[in-house]
PDB file of C-alpha atoms in Angstrom:
ATOM      1  CA  MET A 763      22.598 112.637  97.642  1.00 47.00           C
ATOM      2  CA  SER A 764      24.531 109.864  98.937  1.00 46.00           C
ATOM      3  CA  ASP A 765      25.429 109.167 102.451  1.00 50.00           C
ATOM      4  CA  SER A 766      29.401 110.400 102.317  1.00 47.00           C
ATOM      5  CA  SER A 767      29.665 108.421 105.931  1.00 49.00           C
ATOM      6  CA  HIS A 768      30.965 104.684 105.978  1.00 50.00           C
ATOM      7  CA  THR A 769      32.501 102.025 106.852  1.00 47.00           C
ATOM      8  CA  PRO A 770      36.596 101.051 106.004  1.00 45.00           C
ATOM      9  CA  SER A 771      37.197  98.267 104.660  1.00 48.00           C
ATOM     10  CA  PRO A 772      38.728  95.830 105.997  1.00 49.00           C
ATOM     11  CA  ARG A 773      42.272  94.988 105.878  1.00 47.00           C
ATOM     12  CA  PRO A 774      43.366  92.586 103.749  1.00 48.00           C
ATOM     13  CA  ARG A 775      44.996  89.716 105.410  1.00 45.00           C
ATOM     14  CA  SER A 776      48.542  90.213 102.703  1.00 45.00           C
ATOM     15  CA  GLU A 777      48.641  94.419 103.848  1.00 44.00           C
ATOM     16  CA  PRO A 778      50.501  94.814 107.388  1.00 52.00           C
ATOM     17  CA  ARG A 779      49.421  96.175 110.141  1.00 65.00           C
ATOM     18  CA  PHE A 780      51.782  99.281 110.227  1.00 66.00           C
ATOM     19  CA  PRO A 781      53.160  99.543 106.918  1.00 65.00           C
ATOM     20  CA  ASP A 782      56.480 100.711 108.217  1.00 69.00           C
ATOM     21  CA  GLY A 783      57.312  99.183 111.371  1.00 71.00           C
ATOM     22  CA  PRO A 784      57.523  95.752 112.683  1.00 78.00           C
ATOM     23  CA  ARG A 785      56.679  92.713 110.747  1.00 74.00           C
ATOM     24  CA  PRO A 786      54.542  89.412 111.342  1.00 70.00           C
ATOM     25  CA  ASP A 787      58.027  87.607 110.783  1.00 73.00           C
ATOM     26  CA  PRO A 788      60.945  89.193 109.976  1.00 78.00           C
ATOM     27  CA  ALA A 789      63.197  86.141 109.384  1.00 69.00           C
ATOM     28  CA  GLY A 790      61.087  83.600 107.668  1.00 70.00           C
ATOM     29  CA  SER A 791      61.530  80.889 106.384  1.00 57.00           C
ATOM     30  CA  HIS A 792      65.522  81.739 106.414  1.00 62.00           C
ATOM     31  CA  PHE A 793      66.339  79.913 109.443  1.00 61.00           C
ATOM     32  CA  GLU A 794      65.267  76.753 110.686  1.00 60.00           C
ATOM     33  CA  ARG A 795      62.435  76.116 112.657  1.00 55.00           C
ATOM     34  CA  ARG A 796      63.604  74.870 116.536  1.00 55.00           C
ATOM     35  CA  ILE A 797      61.823  74.878 119.754  1.00 54.00           C
ATOM     36  CA  ARG A 798      61.619  79.213 120.734  1.00 56.00           C
ATOM     37  CA  SER A 799      61.014  79.857 124.500  1.00 47.00           C
ATOM     38  CA  PHE A 800      58.955  82.906 124.100  1.00 51.00           C
ATOM     39  CA  GLN A 801      55.260  82.679 122.202  1.00 57.00           C
ATOM     40  CA  PRO A 802      53.759  85.943 120.707  1.00 58.00           C
ATOM     41  CA  ARG A 803      50.923  88.021 121.917  1.00 56.00           C
ATOM     42  CA  ARG A 804      47.629  89.188 120.194  1.00 57.00           C
ATOM     43  CA  SER A 805      46.608  92.173 122.232  1.00 66.00           C
ATOM     44  CA  ARG A 806      44.751  95.090 121.329  1.00 86.00           C
ATOM     45  CA  VAL A 807      47.533  98.029 120.837  1.00 90.00           C
ATOM     46  CA  THR A 808      46.333 101.483 121.584  1.00 94.00           C
ATOM     47  CA  PRO A 809      45.900 104.482 119.343  1.00 94.00           C
ATOM     48  CA  GLY A 810      49.408 105.919 120.917  1.00 94.00           C
ATOM     49  CA  GLN A 811      51.242 103.148 120.766  1.00 96.00           C
ATOM     50  CA  GLU A 812      50.433 102.975 117.324  1.00 94.00           C
ATOM     51  CA  ASP A 813      51.589 106.585 116.487  1.00 95.00           C
ATOM     52  CA  ALA A 814      54.404 105.748 117.782  1.00 96.00           C
ATOM     53  CA  LEU A 815      55.284 102.450 115.839  1.00 96.00           C
ATOM     54  CA  GLN A 816      53.708 104.340 112.241  1.00 95.00           C
ATOM     55  CA  ARG A 817      56.827 107.491 113.834  1.00 96.00           C
ATOM     56  CA  LEU A 818      59.438 106.641 115.538  1.00 97.00           C
ATOM     57  CA  TRP A 819      59.593 103.104 114.239  1.00 97.00           C
ATOM     58  CA  PRO A 820      61.629 103.549 110.873  1.00 96.00           C
ATOM     59  CA  LYS A 821      64.126 105.890 112.838  1.00 96.00           C
ATOM     60  CA  TRP A 822      64.718 103.627 116.496  1.00 98.00           C
ATOM     61  CA  GLY A 823      63.295 100.549 115.644  1.00 98.00           C
ATOM     62  CA  LEU A 824      64.561  97.357 113.675  1.00 97.00           C
ATOM     63  CA  ASP A 825      63.002  93.853 112.461  1.00 96.00           C
ATOM     64  CA  ILE A 826      65.748  90.972 113.619  1.00 96.00           C
ATOM     65  CA  ASP A 827      65.479  89.390 109.580  1.00 94.00           C
ATOM     66  CA  GLY A 828      69.504  87.756 110.351  1.00 94.00           C
ATOM     67  CA  LYS A 829      70.745  89.095 107.634  1.00 93.00           C
ATOM     68  CA  ARG A 830      73.337  91.674 108.375  1.00 95.00           C
ATOM     69  CA  VAL A 831      75.468  92.693 110.699  1.00 98.00           C
ATOM     70  CA  LEU A 832      74.351  95.781 113.084  1.00 98.00           C
ATOM     71  CA  ASP A 833      76.830  98.192 113.725  1.00 98.00           C
ATOM     72  CA  LEU A 834      76.519  99.601 117.057  1.00 98.00           C
ATOM     73  CA  PRO A 835      77.831 102.961 116.886  1.00 98.00           C
ATOM     74  CA  ALA A 836      75.361 103.752 113.811  1.00 98.00           C
ATOM     75  CA  LEU A 837      72.474 102.600 115.441  1.00 98.00           C
ATOM     76  CA  PHE A 838      72.901 103.649 118.542  1.00 98.00           C
ATOM     77  CA  GLY A 839      74.348 107.007 116.753  1.00 96.00           C
ATOM     78  CA  ALA A 840      77.702 107.184 118.664  1.00 96.00           C
ATOM     79  CA  ASP A 841      80.153 104.292 120.123  1.00 97.00           C
ATOM     80  CA  ILE A 842      78.818 104.267 123.489  1.00 98.00           C
ATOM     81  CA  PRO A 843      78.519 101.095 125.951  1.00 98.00           C
ATOM     82  CA  VAL A 844      74.971  98.965 124.462  1.00 98.00           C
ATOM     83  CA  VAL A 845      73.219  96.251 126.667  1.00 98.00           C
ATOM     84  CA  LEU A 846      70.834  94.431 125.441  1.00 98.00           C
ATOM     85  CA  GLU A 847      67.318  93.646 127.195  1.00 98.00           C
ATOM     86  CA  ILE A 848      65.524  90.475 126.024  1.00 98.00           C
ATOM     87  CA  GLY A 849      61.866  90.483 126.303  1.00 95.00           C
ATOM     88  CA  PHE A 850      61.083  94.432 127.934  1.00 95.00           C
ATOM     89  CA  GLY A 851      56.889  93.468 128.185  1.00 92.00           C
ATOM     90  CA  MET A 852      55.187  97.067 128.044  1.00 94.00           C
ATOM     91  CA  GLY A 853      59.115  99.017 128.291  1.00 96.00           C
ATOM     92  CA  GLU A 854      58.655 100.966 132.025  1.00 96.00           C
ATOM     93  CA  ALA A 855      61.217  99.068 132.922  1.00 96.00           C
ATOM     94  CA  THR A 856      63.413  99.916 130.321  1.00 98.00           C
ATOM     95  CA  ALA A 857      62.520 103.161 129.906  1.00 98.00           C
ATOM     96  CA  ARG A 858      63.422 104.019 133.478  1.00 97.00           C
ATOM     97  CA  MET A 859      67.019 102.358 133.068  1.00 98.00           C
ATOM     98  CA  ALA A 860      67.759 104.106 129.947  1.00 98.00           C
ATOM     99  CA  ALA A 861      66.565 107.740 131.761  1.00 98.00           C
ATOM    100  CA  ALA A 862      69.459 106.912 134.740  1.00 98.00           C
ATOM    101  CA  ASP A 863      71.940 105.848 132.863  1.00 98.00           C
ATOM    102  CA  PRO A 864      71.419 108.114 128.932  1.00 98.00           C
ATOM    103  CA  GLY A 865      75.234 106.821 128.295  1.00 98.00           C
ATOM    104  CA  THR A 866      74.443 103.566 127.784  1.00 98.00           C
ATOM    105  CA  GLY A 867      72.693 101.494 124.396  1.00 98.00           C
ATOM    106  CA  ILE A 868      69.838  99.858 125.721  1.00 98.00           C
ATOM    107  CA  LEU A 869      68.333  97.088 122.226  1.00 98.00           C
ATOM    108  CA  ALA A 870      65.646  96.595 123.820  1.00 98.00           C
ATOM    109  CA  VAL A 871      63.945  92.857 121.729  1.00 98.00           C
ATOM    110  CA  ASP A 872      60.068  92.072 122.205  1.00 96.00           C
ATOM    111  CA  VAL A 873      57.655  90.479 120.512  1.00 93.00           C
ATOM    112  CA  HIS A 874      54.839  91.919 121.719  1.00 92.00           C
ATOM    113  CA  THR A 875      53.379  94.538 119.286  1.00 94.00           C
ATOM    114  CA  PRO A 876      51.845  96.602 121.969  1.00 95.00           C
ATOM    115  CA  GLY A 877      54.718  97.047 124.185  1.00 96.00           C
ATOM    116  CA  GLN A 878      57.329  98.273 121.089  1.00 97.00           C
ATOM    117  CA  GLY A 879      54.879 100.938 120.767  1.00 97.00           C
ATOM    118  CA  ASN A 880      54.568 101.606 124.616  1.00 97.00           C
ATOM    119  CA  LEU A 881      58.753 101.300 124.697  1.00 98.00           C
ATOM    120  CA  LEU A 882      58.602 103.377 121.466  1.00 98.00           C
ATOM    121  CA  ASN A 883      56.127 105.827 123.713  1.00 98.00           C
ATOM    122  CA  LEU A 884      57.894 106.423 126.534  1.00 98.00           C
ATOM    123  CA  ALA A 885      61.221 107.026 124.967  1.00 98.00           C
ATOM    124  CA  ASP A 886      60.141 109.661 122.457  1.00 98.00           C
ATOM    125  CA  GLN A 887      57.828 111.437 126.077  1.00 97.00           C
ATOM    126  CA  ALA A 888      61.275 111.840 128.115  1.00 98.00           C
ATOM    127  CA  GLY A 889      63.015 112.561 125.040  1.00 98.00           C
ATOM    128  CA  LEU A 890      65.388 109.105 125.056  1.00 98.00           C
ATOM    129  CA  THR A 891      67.862 109.143 122.451  1.00 97.00           C
ATOM    130  CA  ASN A 892      69.579 105.635 123.951  1.00 98.00           C
ATOM    131  CA  VAL A 893      67.147 102.347 123.068  1.00 98.00           C
ATOM    132  CA  ARG A 894      66.319 101.218 119.708  1.00 98.00           C
ATOM    133  CA  VAL A 895      63.918  98.462 119.961  1.00 98.00           C
ATOM    134  CA  ALA A 896      63.853  95.623 118.487  1.00 98.00           C
ATOM    135  CA  ASN A 897      61.119  92.890 116.944  1.00 96.00           C
ATOM    136  CA  GLY A 898      62.104  89.388 116.365  1.00 93.00           C
ATOM    137  CA  ASP A 899      63.734  86.269 117.998  1.00 94.00           C
ATOM    138  CA  ALA A 900      67.016  86.993 120.224  1.00 96.00           C
ATOM    139  CA  ILE A 901      68.368  83.607 119.201  1.00 95.00           C
ATOM    140  CA  ILE A 902      68.923  85.338 115.229  1.00 95.00           C
ATOM    141  CA  LEU A 903      70.271  88.339 116.814  1.00 97.00           C
ATOM    142  CA  LEU A 904      73.046  86.951 118.845  1.00 97.00           C
ATOM    143  CA  ARG A 905      73.948  84.500 116.207  1.00 96.00           C
ATOM    144  CA  GLU A 906      73.807  85.947 112.978  1.00 96.00           C
ATOM    145  CA  MET A 907      73.364  89.917 113.749  1.00 97.00           C
ATOM    146  CA  LEU A 908      75.436  91.009 116.730  1.00 98.00           C
ATOM    147  CA  ALA A 909      79.545  91.308 116.473  1.00 98.00           C
ATOM    148  CA  PRO A 910      81.711  89.002 118.919  1.00 98.00           C
ATOM    149  CA  HIS A 911      82.009  90.069 122.148  1.00 98.00           C
ATOM    150  CA  SER A 912      79.859  94.006 120.830  1.00 98.00           C
ATOM    151  CA  LEU A 913      77.978  93.331 124.314  1.00 98.00           C
ATOM    152  CA  ASP A 914      78.698  95.400 127.737  1.00 98.00           C
ATOM    153  CA  GLY A 915      75.386  93.875 129.657  1.00 98.00           C
ATOM    154  CA  LEU A 916      72.824  91.376 128.967  1.00 98.00           C
ATOM    155  CA  ARG A 917      69.142  91.204 131.068  1.00 98.00           C
ATOM    156  CA  VAL A 918      66.988  88.900 130.662  1.00 98.00           C
ATOM    157  CA  TYR A 919      64.034  90.333 133.320  1.00 96.00           C
ATOM    158  CA  PHE A 920      61.137  87.773 134.296  1.00 94.00           C
ATOM    159  CA  PRO A 921      61.476  84.897 130.772  1.00 93.00           C
ATOM    160  CA  ASP A 922      58.518  82.751 130.862  1.00 91.00           C
ATOM    161  CA  PRO A 923      58.898  80.385 133.609  1.00 91.00           C
ATOM    162  CA  TRP A 924      57.221  77.574 131.294  1.00 72.00           C
ATOM    163  CA  PRO A 925      56.373  76.074 134.288  1.00 80.00           C
ATOM    164  CA  LYS A 926      55.329  72.575 132.753  1.00 84.00           C
ATOM    165  CA  LYS A 927      57.739  69.559 132.985  1.00 85.00           C
ATOM    166  CA  ARG A 928      56.519  69.095 129.277  1.00 81.00           C
ATOM    167  CA  HIS A 929      58.031  72.920 128.285  1.00 65.00           C
ATOM    168  CA  HIS A 930      61.072  72.892 129.978  1.00 87.00           C
ATOM    169  CA  LYS A 931      62.684  72.508 126.959  1.00 89.00           C
ATOM    170  CA  ARG A 932      61.589  76.339 126.275  1.00 82.00           C
ATOM    171  CA  ARG A 933      63.494  77.918 128.529  1.00 95.00           C
ATOM    172  CA  LEU A 934      65.377  80.549 127.892  1.00 96.00           C
ATOM    173  CA  ILE A 935      68.616  80.315 129.955  1.00 97.00           C
ATOM    174  CA  GLN A 936      69.956  77.044 129.517  1.00 96.00           C
ATOM    175  CA  PRO A 937      73.414  76.298 128.309  1.00 97.00           C
ATOM    176  CA  GLU A 938      73.560  76.380 125.298  1.00 96.00           C
ATOM    177  CA  PHE A 939      71.916  80.471 125.189  1.00 97.00           C
ATOM    178  CA  LEU A 940      74.951  80.758 127.628  1.00 98.00           C
ATOM    179  CA  THR A 941      77.480  79.959 124.937  1.00 98.00           C
ATOM    180  CA  LEU A 942      75.833  82.301 122.492  1.00 98.00           C
ATOM    181  CA  ALA A 943      75.321  85.256 124.503  1.00 98.00           C
ATOM    182  CA  ALA A 944      78.735  84.748 126.105  1.00 98.00           C
ATOM    183  CA  SER A 945      79.993  85.128 122.365  1.00 98.00           C
ATOM    184  CA  CYS A 946      78.743  88.440 121.934  1.00 98.00           C
ATOM    185  CA  MET A 947      79.749  89.920 125.470  1.00 98.00           C
ATOM    186  CA  ARG A 948      83.225  91.624 125.968  1.00 98.00           C
ATOM    187  CA  PRO A 949      85.351  90.243 129.247  1.00 98.00           C
ATOM    188  CA  GLY A 950      83.348  91.999 132.290  1.00 98.00           C
ATOM    189  CA  ALA A 951      80.288  92.408 131.112  1.00 98.00           C
ATOM    190  CA  LEU A 952      76.954  91.402 133.444  1.00 98.00           C
ATOM    191  CA  LEU A 953      74.501  89.280 132.800  1.00 98.00           C
ATOM    192  CA  HIS A 954      71.799  89.855 134.400  1.00 98.00           C
ATOM    193  CA  CYS A 955      69.050  87.651 135.294  1.00 98.00           C
ATOM    194  CA  ALA A 956      65.664  88.425 136.992  1.00 97.00           C
ATOM    195  CA  THR A 957      62.701  85.798 138.027  1.00 95.00           C
ATOM    196  CA  ASP A 958      59.690  85.568 140.198  1.00 93.00           C
ATOM    197  CA  TRP A 959      59.120  81.837 139.843  1.00 92.00           C
ATOM    198  CA  GLU A 960      61.715  80.047 141.460  1.00 94.00           C
ATOM    199  CA  PRO A 961      62.347  76.933 140.605  1.00 95.00           C
ATOM    200  CA  TYR A 962      63.096  78.296 137.698  1.00 96.00           C
ATOM    201  CA  ALA A 963      65.812  80.787 139.627  1.00 97.00           C
ATOM    202  CA  GLU A 964      67.139  77.242 141.489  1.00 97.00           C
ATOM    203  CA  VAL A 965      67.777  75.654 137.463  1.00 97.00           C
ATOM    204  CA  MET A 966      68.853  79.352 136.516  1.00 97.00           C
ATOM    205  CA  LEU A 967      71.278  79.434 139.282  1.00 98.00           C
ATOM    206  CA  ASP A 968      72.469  75.511 139.176  1.00 98.00           C
ATOM    207  CA  VAL A 969      73.463  76.425 135.271  1.00 98.00           C
ATOM    208  CA  LEU A 970      74.781  79.983 135.291  1.00 98.00           C
ATOM    209  CA  THR A 971      77.135  78.742 138.415  1.00 98.00           C
ATOM    210  CA  ALA A 972      77.779  75.489 135.424  1.00 98.00           C
ATOM    211  CA  HIS A 973      78.840  77.639 133.182  1.00 98.00           C
ATOM    212  CA  PRO A 974      82.306  78.431 131.944  1.00 98.00           C
ATOM    213  CA  ASP A 975      82.321  81.712 130.640  1.00 98.00           C
ATOM    214  CA  PHE A 976      80.294  83.324 133.773  1.00 98.00           C
ATOM    215  CA  GLU A 977      81.630  83.537 137.401  1.00 98.00           C
ATOM    216  CA  ASN A 978      78.938  84.569 139.750  1.00 98.00           C
ATOM    217  CA  THR A 979      79.351  88.385 141.625  1.00 98.00           C
ATOM    218  CA  GLN A 980      78.213  86.734 144.348  1.00 98.00           C
ATOM    219  CA  PRO A 981      80.799  85.627 147.361  1.00 96.00           C
ATOM    220  CA  ALA A 982      81.462  81.819 147.627  1.00 93.00           C
ATOM    221  CA  GLY A 983      79.395  80.509 150.743  1.00 93.00           C
ATOM    222  CA  SER A 984      76.255  82.690 149.859  1.00 96.00           C
ATOM    223  CA  SER A 985      73.380  81.565 148.024  1.00 97.00           C
ATOM    224  CA  GLY A 986      74.001  82.564 145.328  1.00 98.00           C
ATOM    225  CA  TYR A 987      70.733  85.263 144.220  1.00 98.00           C
ATOM    226  CA  ALA A 988      72.287  88.945 145.044  1.00 98.00           C
ATOM    227  CA  PRO A 989      70.147  91.493 146.101  1.00 96.00           C
ATOM    228  CA  ARG A 990      67.912  93.843 143.360  1.00 95.00           C
ATOM    229  CA  PRO A 991      70.789  96.877 142.211  1.00 96.00           C
ATOM    230  CA  ASP A 992      69.838  99.375 142.492  1.00 95.00           C
ATOM    231  CA  PHE A 993      69.732  99.994 138.277  1.00 96.00           C
ATOM    232  CA  ARG A 994      66.488  96.771 138.314  1.00 96.00           C
ATOM    233  CA  PRO A 995      63.685  99.104 138.555  1.00 95.00           C
ATOM    234  CA  ARG A 996      60.533  97.238 140.337  1.00 90.00           C
ATOM    235  CA  THR A 997      57.978  97.122 137.946  1.00 82.00           C
ATOM    236  CA  ARG A 998      54.118  96.652 137.643  1.00 80.00           C
ATOM    237  CA  PHE A 999      54.225  93.168 137.501  1.00 77.00           C
ATOM    238  CA  GLU A1000      56.865  92.757 139.836  1.00 86.00           C
ATOM    239  CA  GLY A1001      54.984  94.703 142.515  1.00 85.00           C
ATOM    240  CA  GLN A1002      51.670  92.237 141.701  1.00 84.00           C
ATOM    241  CA  GLY A1003      53.449  89.008 142.371  1.00 82.00           C
ATOM    242  CA  LEU A1004      55.105  90.025 145.418  1.00 86.00           C
ATOM    243  CA  ASP A1005      51.746  91.554 146.487  1.00 89.00           C
ATOM    244  CA  LYS A1006      50.822  87.063 145.842  1.00 87.00           C
ATOM    245  CA  GLY A1007      53.588  86.228 148.088  1.00 88.00           C
ATOM    246  CA  HIS A1008      56.082  85.135 145.375  1.00 88.00           C
ATOM    247  CA  VAL A1009      59.643  85.695 146.275  1.00 93.00           C
ATOM    248  CA  VAL A1010      61.516  87.505 143.254  1.00 95.00           C
ATOM    249  CA  ASN A1011      65.665  86.475 142.654  1.00 97.00           C
ATOM    250  CA  ASP A1012      67.787  88.799 140.759  1.00 98.00           C
ATOM    251  CA  LEU A1013      71.643  86.610 139.335  1.00 98.00           C
ATOM    252  CA  LEU A1014      74.624  88.927 138.479  1.00 98.00           C
ATOM    253  CA  PHE A1015      76.849  86.962 137.006  1.00 98.00           C
ATOM    254  CA  ARG A1016      80.415  88.761 135.109  1.00 98.00           C
ATOM    255  CA  ARG A1017      81.427  87.056 132.058  1.00 98.00           C
ATOM    256  CA  VAL A1018      85.301  85.955 132.345  1.00 97.00           C
ATOM    257  CA  PRO A1019      87.430  87.336 130.212  1.00 92.00           C
ATOM    258  CA  LEU A1020      88.301  85.652 127.448  1.00 80.00           C
ATOM    259  CA  ASP A1021      91.309  82.451 127.352  1.00 70.00           C
ATOM    260  CA  ALA A1022      93.222  82.548 124.483  1.00 41.00           C
ATOM    261  CA  ASN A1023      93.508  78.348 124.494  1.00 41.00           C
ATOM    262  CA  ALA A1024      89.653  78.067 125.222  1.00 52.00           C
ATOM    263  CA  SER A1025      88.154  75.732 122.484  1.00 43.00           C
ATOM    264  CA  THR A1026      85.571  76.326 120.689  1.00 41.00           C
ATOM    265  CA  ASN A1027      82.946  77.443 123.358  1.00 46.00           C
ATOM    266  CA  SER A1028      82.415  80.663 122.540  1.00 46.00           C
ATOM    267  CA  ASP A1029      81.305  79.821 119.124  1.00 49.00           C
ATOM    268  CA  LYS A1030      78.637  81.829 117.703  1.00 50.00           C
ATOM    269  CA  ARG A1031      77.566  78.620 115.688  1.00 45.00           C
ATOM    270  CA  THR A1032      77.377  76.619 118.678  1.00 46.00           C
ATOM    271  CA  ASP A1033      73.416  74.947 118.078  1.00 46.00           C
ATOM    272  CA  THR A1034      71.353  76.662 119.476  1.00 44.00           C
TER     273      THR A1034
END
């Protein structure tokens, strides 16, 4: 009598881990290999996260392949204001913001598979319908897949500070990125950044202040930094940093009204 118990065969490398879920490199070789501000992290996907990816990715997830322009009302099932969040970690703060403001859609972008699964799971458990999860490079999303002036806000919370000087070129908040982001934002849309790395906060403030497409919401003569707004929850990561004596700085800048005489400053084809 043969033993019916056996060890499952290993998954071939060419076979996707989640057949109907996020792809490892959705844009593939369609776009240039440039310096990127993110570094994909590999860590264990829990059973709950895996279940959420399998069940919910076809409904609420999308790969950033750069091959189409997104119809945001169709994506969210309603013509509602949409805020783009770049880098959401494990998604706890994103889910809390979505629950607090159900009339705003959150298009949340990250490359961390466990975080993608966790956010989908949190949204499902809370009955949220205003969260969509995008997998891949936010630059390609902004440049190729979002219509001009289609966003009502942009959030960049605790991006990688790339603290070593030789890595500063990898930082996300740079003039070229802001020009690209501005091209996708409606006049009056809020750009909200937060970081616990003070040298990076200083650079962010300088770069944003100098950019013609944005204006600081804080009064002249102030430090330029904003108090943490009520709509941004304090995250576990942030709490750990505060316990270590880190200073968290929020920056709130508004997209200025469109200038009919502006040059190509907000042209989406700016090389990033």
